[in-house]
Tab-separated table of N, CA and C in Angstrom:
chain	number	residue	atom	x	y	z
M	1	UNK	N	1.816	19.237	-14.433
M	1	UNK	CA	1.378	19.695	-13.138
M	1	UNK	C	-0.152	19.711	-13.133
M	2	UNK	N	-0.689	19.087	-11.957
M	2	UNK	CA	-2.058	19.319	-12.279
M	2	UNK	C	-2.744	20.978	-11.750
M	3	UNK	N	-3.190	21.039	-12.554
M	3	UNK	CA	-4.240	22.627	-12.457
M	3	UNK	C	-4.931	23.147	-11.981
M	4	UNK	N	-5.615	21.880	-11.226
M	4	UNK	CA	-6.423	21.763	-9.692
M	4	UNK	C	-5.798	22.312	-8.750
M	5	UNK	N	-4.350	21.561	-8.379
M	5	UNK	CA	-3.667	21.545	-7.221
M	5	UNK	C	-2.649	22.432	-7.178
M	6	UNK	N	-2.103	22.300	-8.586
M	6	UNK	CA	-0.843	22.952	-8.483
M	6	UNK	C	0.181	22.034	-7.758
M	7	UNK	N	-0.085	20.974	-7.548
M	7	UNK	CA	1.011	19.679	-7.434
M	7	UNK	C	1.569	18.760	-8.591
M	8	UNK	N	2.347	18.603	-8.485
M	8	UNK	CA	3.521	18.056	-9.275
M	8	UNK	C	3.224	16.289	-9.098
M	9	UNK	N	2.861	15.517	-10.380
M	9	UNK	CA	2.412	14.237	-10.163
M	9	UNK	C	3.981	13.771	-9.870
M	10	UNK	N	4.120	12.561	-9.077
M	10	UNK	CA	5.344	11.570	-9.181
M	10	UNK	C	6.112	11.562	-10.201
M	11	UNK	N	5.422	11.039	-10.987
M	11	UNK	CA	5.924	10.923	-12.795
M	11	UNK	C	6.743	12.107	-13.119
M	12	UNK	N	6.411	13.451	-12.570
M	12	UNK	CA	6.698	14.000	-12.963
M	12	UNK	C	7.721	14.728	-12.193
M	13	UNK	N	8.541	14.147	-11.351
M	13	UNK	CA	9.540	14.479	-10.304
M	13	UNK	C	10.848	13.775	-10.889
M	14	UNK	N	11.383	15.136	-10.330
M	14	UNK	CA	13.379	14.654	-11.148
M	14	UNK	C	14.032	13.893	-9.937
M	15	UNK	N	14.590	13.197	-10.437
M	15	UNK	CA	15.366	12.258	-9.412
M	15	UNK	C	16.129	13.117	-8.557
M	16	UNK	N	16.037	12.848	-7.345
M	16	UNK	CA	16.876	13.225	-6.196
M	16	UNK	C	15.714	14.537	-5.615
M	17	UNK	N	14.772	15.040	-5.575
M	17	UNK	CA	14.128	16.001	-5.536
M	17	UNK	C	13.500	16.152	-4.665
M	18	UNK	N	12.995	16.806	-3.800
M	18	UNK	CA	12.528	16.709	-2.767
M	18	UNK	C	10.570	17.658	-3.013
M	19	UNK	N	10.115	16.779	-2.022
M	19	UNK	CA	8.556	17.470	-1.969
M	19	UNK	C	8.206	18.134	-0.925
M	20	UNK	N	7.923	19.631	-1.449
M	20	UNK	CA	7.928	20.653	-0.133
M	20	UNK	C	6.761	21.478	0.233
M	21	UNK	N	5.681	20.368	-0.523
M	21	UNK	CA	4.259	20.754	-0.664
M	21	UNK	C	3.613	20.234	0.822
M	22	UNK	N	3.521	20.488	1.836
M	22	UNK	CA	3.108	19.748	2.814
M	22	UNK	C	1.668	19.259	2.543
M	23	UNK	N	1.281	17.830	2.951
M	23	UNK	CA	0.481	17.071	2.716
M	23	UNK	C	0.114	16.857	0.900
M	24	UNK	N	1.103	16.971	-0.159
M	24	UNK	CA	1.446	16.209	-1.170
M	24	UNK	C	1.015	15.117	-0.975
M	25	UNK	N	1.501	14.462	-0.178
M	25	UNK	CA	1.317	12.443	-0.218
M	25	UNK	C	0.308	11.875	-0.645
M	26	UNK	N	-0.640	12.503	0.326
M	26	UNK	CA	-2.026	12.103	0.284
M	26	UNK	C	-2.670	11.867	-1.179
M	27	UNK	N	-1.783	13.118	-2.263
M	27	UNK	CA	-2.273	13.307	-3.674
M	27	UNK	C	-1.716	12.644	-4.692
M	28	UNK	N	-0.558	11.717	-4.290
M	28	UNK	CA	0.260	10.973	-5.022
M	28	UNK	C	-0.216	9.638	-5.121
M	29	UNK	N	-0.335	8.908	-6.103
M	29	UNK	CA	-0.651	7.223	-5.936
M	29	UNK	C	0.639	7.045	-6.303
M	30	UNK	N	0.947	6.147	-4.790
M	30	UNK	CA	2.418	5.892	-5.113
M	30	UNK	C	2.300	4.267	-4.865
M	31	UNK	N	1.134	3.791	-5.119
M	31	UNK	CA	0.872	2.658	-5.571
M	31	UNK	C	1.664	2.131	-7.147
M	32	UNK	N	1.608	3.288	-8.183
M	32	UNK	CA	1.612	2.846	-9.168
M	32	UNK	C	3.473	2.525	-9.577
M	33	UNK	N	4.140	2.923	-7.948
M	33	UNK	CA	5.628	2.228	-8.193
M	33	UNK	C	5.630	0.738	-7.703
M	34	UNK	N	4.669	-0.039	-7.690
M	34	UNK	CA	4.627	-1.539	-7.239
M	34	UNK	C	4.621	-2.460	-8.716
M	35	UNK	N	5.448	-3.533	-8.422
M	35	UNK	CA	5.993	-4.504	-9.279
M	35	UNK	C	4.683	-5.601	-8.614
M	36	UNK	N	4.696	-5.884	-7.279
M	36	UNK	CA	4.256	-6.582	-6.722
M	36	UNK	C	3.242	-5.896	-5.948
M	37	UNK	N	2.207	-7.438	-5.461
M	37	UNK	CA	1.168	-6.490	-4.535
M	37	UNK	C	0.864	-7.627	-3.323
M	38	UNK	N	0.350	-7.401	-2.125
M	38	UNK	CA	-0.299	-8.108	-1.054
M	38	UNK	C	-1.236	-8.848	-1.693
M	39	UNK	N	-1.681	-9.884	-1.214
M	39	UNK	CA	-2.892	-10.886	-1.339
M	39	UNK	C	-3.143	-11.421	-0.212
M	40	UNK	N	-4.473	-11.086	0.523
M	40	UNK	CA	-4.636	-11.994	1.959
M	40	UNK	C	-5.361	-13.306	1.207
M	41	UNK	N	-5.358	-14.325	2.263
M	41	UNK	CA	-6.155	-15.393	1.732
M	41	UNK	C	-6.694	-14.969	3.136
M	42	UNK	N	-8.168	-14.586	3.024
M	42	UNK	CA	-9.012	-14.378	4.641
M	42	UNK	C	-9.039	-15.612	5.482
M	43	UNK	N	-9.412	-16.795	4.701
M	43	UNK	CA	-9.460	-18.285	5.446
M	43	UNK	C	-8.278	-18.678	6.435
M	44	UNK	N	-7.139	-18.275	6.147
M	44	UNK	CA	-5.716	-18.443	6.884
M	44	UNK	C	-6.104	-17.626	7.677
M	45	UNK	N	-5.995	-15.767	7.539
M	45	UNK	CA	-6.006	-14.912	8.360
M	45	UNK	C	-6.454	-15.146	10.006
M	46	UNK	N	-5.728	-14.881	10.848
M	46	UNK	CA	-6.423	-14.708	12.499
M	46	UNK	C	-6.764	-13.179	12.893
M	47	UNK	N	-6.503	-12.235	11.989
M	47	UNK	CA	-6.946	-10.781	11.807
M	47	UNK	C	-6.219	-10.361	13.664
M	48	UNK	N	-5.055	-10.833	13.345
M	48	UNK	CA	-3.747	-10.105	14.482
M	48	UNK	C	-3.613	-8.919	14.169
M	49	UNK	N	-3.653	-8.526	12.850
M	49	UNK	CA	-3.480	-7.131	13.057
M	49	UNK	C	-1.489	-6.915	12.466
M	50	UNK	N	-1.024	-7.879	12.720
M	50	UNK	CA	0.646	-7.652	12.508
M	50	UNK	C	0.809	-7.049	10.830
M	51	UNK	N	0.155	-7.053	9.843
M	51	UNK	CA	0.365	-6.385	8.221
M	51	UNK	C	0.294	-4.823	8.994
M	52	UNK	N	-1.026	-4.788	9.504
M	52	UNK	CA	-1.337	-3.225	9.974
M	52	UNK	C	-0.224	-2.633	11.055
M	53	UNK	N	0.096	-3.566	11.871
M	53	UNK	CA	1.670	-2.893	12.518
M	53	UNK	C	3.202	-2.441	11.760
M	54	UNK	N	3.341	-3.794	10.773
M	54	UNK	CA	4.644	-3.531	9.971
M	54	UNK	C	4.338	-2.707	8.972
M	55	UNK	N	3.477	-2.495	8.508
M	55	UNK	CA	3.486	-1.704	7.140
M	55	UNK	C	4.112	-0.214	7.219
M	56	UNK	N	4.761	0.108	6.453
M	56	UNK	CA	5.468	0.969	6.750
M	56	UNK	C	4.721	2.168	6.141
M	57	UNK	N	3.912	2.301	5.434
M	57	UNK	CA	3.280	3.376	4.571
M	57	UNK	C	1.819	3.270	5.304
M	58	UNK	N	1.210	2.599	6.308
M	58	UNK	CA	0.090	2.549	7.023
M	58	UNK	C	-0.848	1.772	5.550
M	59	UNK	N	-0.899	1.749	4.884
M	59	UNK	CA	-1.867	0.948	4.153
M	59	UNK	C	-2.984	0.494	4.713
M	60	UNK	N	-2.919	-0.250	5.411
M	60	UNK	CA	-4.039	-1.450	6.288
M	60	UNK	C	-4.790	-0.795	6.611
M	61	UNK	N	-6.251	-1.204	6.709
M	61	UNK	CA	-6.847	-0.783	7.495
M	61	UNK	C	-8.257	-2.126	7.701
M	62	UNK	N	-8.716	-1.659	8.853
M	62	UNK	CA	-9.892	-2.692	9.152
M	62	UNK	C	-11.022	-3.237	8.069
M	63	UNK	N	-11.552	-4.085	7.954
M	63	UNK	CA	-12.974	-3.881	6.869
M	63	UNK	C	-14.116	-4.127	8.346
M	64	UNK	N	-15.066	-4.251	7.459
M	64	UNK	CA	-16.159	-4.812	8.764
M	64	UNK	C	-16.426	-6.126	9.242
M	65	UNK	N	-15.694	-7.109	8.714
M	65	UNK	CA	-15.540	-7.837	9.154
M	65	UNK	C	-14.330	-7.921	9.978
M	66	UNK	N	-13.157	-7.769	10.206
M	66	UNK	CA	-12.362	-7.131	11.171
M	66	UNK	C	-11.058	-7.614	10.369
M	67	UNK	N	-10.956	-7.867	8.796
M	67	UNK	CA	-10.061	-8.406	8.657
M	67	UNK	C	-9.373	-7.216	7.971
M	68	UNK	N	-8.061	-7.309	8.093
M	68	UNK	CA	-6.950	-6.025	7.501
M	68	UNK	C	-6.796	-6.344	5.677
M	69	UNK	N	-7.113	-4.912	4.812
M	69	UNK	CA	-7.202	-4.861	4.036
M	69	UNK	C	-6.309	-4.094	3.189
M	70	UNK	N	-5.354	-4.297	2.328
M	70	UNK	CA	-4.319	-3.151	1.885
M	70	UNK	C	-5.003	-2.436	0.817
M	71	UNK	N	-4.796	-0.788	1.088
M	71	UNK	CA	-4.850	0.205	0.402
M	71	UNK	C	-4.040	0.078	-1.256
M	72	UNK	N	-4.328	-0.500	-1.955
M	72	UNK	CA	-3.878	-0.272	-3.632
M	72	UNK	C	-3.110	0.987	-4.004
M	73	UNK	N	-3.777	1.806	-3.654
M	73	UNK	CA	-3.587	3.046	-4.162
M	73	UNK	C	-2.392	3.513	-3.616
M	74	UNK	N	-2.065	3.261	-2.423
M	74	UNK	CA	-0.785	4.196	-1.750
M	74	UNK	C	0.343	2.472	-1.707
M	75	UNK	N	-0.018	1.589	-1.710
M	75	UNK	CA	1.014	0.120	-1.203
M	75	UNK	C	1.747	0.525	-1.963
M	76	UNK	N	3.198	0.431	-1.758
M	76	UNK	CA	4.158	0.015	-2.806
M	76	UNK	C	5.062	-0.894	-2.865
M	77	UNK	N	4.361	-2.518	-2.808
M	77	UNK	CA	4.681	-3.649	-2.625
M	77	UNK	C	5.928	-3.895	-1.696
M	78	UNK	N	6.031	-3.307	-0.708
M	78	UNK	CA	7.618	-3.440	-0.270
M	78	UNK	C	7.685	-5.371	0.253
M	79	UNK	N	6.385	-6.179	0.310
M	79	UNK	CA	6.559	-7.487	1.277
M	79	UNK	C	6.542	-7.589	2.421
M	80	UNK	N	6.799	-6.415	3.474
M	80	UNK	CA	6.979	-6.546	4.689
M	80	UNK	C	5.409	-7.243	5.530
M	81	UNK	N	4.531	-6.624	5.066
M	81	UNK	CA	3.370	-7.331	5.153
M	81	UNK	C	3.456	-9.071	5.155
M	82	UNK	N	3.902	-9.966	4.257
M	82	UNK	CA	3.709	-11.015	3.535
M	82	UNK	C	4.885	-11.740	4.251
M	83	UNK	N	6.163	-11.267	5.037
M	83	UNK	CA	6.660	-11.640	5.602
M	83	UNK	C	6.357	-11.514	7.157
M	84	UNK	N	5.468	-10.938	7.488
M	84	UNK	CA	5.340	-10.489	8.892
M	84	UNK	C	4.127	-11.407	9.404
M	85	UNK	N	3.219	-11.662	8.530
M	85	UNK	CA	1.976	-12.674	8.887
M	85	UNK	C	2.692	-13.847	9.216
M	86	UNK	N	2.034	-14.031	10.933
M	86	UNK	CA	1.958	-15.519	11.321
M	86	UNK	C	1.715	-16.557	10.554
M	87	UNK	N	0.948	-16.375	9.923
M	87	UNK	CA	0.184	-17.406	9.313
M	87	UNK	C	0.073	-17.839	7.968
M	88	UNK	N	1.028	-16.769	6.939
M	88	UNK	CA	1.590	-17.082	5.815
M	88	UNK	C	0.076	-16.750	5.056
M	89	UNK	N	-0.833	-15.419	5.429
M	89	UNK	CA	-1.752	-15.299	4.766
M	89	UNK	C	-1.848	-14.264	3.409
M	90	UNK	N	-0.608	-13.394	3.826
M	90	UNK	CA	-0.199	-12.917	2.918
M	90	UNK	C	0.638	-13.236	1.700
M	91	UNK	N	0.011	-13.439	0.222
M	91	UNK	CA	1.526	-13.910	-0.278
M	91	UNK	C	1.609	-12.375	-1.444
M	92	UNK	N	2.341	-12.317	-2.120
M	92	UNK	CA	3.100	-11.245	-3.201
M	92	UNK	C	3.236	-11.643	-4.185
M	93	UNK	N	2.335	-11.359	-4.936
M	93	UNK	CA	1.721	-11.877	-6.432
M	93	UNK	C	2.430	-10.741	-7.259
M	94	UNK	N	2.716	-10.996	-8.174
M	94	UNK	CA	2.964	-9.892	-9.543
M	94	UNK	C	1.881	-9.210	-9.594
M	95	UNK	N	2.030	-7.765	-10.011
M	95	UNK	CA	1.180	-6.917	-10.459
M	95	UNK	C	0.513	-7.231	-11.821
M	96	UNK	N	-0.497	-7.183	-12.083
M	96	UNK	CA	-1.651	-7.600	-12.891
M	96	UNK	C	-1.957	-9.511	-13.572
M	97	UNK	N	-1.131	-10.101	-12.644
M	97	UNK	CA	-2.048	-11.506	-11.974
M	97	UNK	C	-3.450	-11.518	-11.423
């Protein structure tokens, strides 16, 4: 448990268990349950915006150039991203490729 928070890391949660810490999430990298990860190729990209609609965990977010960028830390490779791009800019690389 960390000592700071008094929250309970992932790792350290029993299966079936529920989290009743409100706003927990935020403190969890639940990145680190990904097998797989997003890869934009920017050159394809038309920066539609559709990764930042489907994503189901909100990940995305703008850079300054206006192109959508996934959050590492919280993604947990689900693909929906990589299937949802028009433009096949997303692909789903193995984790530490």
């Amino acid at each position: 448990m960390a000592k700071e928070t008094g929250i309970v890391s992932w790792k350290e949660l029993e299966l079936g268990c529920t989290l009743t810490e409100p706003g927990s999430a935020a403190q969890l990298k639940t990145g680190d349950w990904r097998s797989m990860r997003p890869v934009t190729n920017f050159e394809l990209c038309n920066k539609c915006g559709q990764c930042y609609i489907f994503c189901p965990d909100m990940v995305y977010s703008k850079n300054e150039e206006g192109y959508y960028e996934a959050d590492y830390y919280y993604c947990k490779g689900c693909g929906i991203c990589a299937r949802e791009c028009p433009k096949d800019a997303i692909q789903m690389v193995e984790e530490g490729d």
